[in-house]
Amino acid sequence: AFVVDRDVSAAAILKAARGAEKALIADVGVFDVFEGAHVGEGRKSVAIEVTLQPKGKTLTEEEIDAVCARIVAAVEKATGGNLRS
């Protein structure tokens, strides 16, 4: 889940996540949006689900972690948000 300004669209988050690793990402979707005191005034939490579909081999845990890091970095850069802790 990413905490972003309320005016950041879910579509912007999805686009950034998809673009992080086009060869491996088969699908990206939103499964939860939350606004409230826990995320801050004027902010919202948008949780996404990413489906990886490698071609030709099974990904190692290290490779999956690296893809996740690229997704987080891409979304943070595109939206100014950050990963919800």
XYZ file of C-alpha atoms in Angstrom:
85
model
C 0.000 0.000 0.000
C 1.158 3.498 -0.817
C 0.289 6.670 1.058
C -0.253 9.488 -1.428
C -1.917 12.876 -1.573
C -5.692 12.589 -1.883
C -5.624 14.030 -5.421
C -3.255 11.352 -6.792
C -5.284 8.962 -8.929
C -5.166 5.214 -8.555
C -4.528 5.105 -12.308
C -1.254 6.996 -11.815
C -0.142 4.447 -9.234
C -1.078 1.525 -11.481
C 0.686 3.036 -14.494
C 3.892 3.578 -12.523
C 3.822 0.048 -11.108
C 3.211 -1.517 -14.541
C 6.089 0.421 -16.045
C 8.588 -0.731 -13.430
C 9.164 -4.158 -14.987
C 7.110 -4.626 -18.153
C 8.597 -8.010 -19.026
C 7.503 -9.633 -15.744
C 4.340 -7.823 -14.657
C 1.210 -9.492 -16.006
C -1.361 -7.451 -14.058
C -1.686 -4.678 -11.491
C -4.871 -3.780 -9.651
C -6.161 -1.788 -6.705
C -7.687 -3.818 -3.897
C -8.169 -1.178 -1.196
C -8.363 2.588 -0.758
C -8.427 4.062 2.745
C -8.665 7.612 4.024
C -8.543 8.450 7.704
C -6.540 9.729 10.629
C -4.009 6.895 10.320
C -2.728 8.122 6.962
C -2.853 11.865 7.597
C -4.925 14.861 6.590
C -5.329 15.190 2.823
C -3.740 11.771 2.238
C -5.001 8.318 1.317
C -3.670 4.792 1.294
C -3.974 2.867 -1.967
C -3.163 -0.841 -1.805
C -2.205 -2.581 -5.030
C -1.809 -6.175 -6.066
C 0.857 -7.112 -8.613
C 0.883 -10.377 -10.553
C 4.268 -11.459 -11.873
C 4.426 -13.903 -14.769
C 7.974 -14.731 -15.767
C 8.558 -16.475 -19.054
C 11.015 -19.319 -19.133
C 12.000 -19.710 -15.496
C 10.892 -19.468 -11.912
C 12.027 -16.300 -10.162
C 14.244 -16.561 -7.126
C 13.324 -14.777 -3.926
C 16.098 -12.254 -4.618
C 14.719 -11.552 -8.100
C 11.206 -11.043 -6.690
C 12.579 -8.676 -4.032
C 14.400 -6.695 -6.732
C 11.209 -6.358 -8.815
C 9.306 -5.223 -5.721
C 11.964 -2.601 -5.014
C 11.719 -1.305 -8.599
C 7.924 -1.105 -8.320
C 8.113 0.816 -5.035
C 10.714 3.208 -6.446
C 8.686 3.820 -9.619
C 5.464 4.530 -7.729
C 7.210 6.801 -5.226
C 8.908 8.764 -8.014
C 5.723 9.115 -10.096
C 3.357 10.013 -7.254
C 5.446 11.590 -4.509
C 3.943 9.013 -2.155
C 5.634 6.423 -0.030
C 5.204 2.802 0.930
C 2.844 2.468 3.887
C 4.534 0.913 6.883
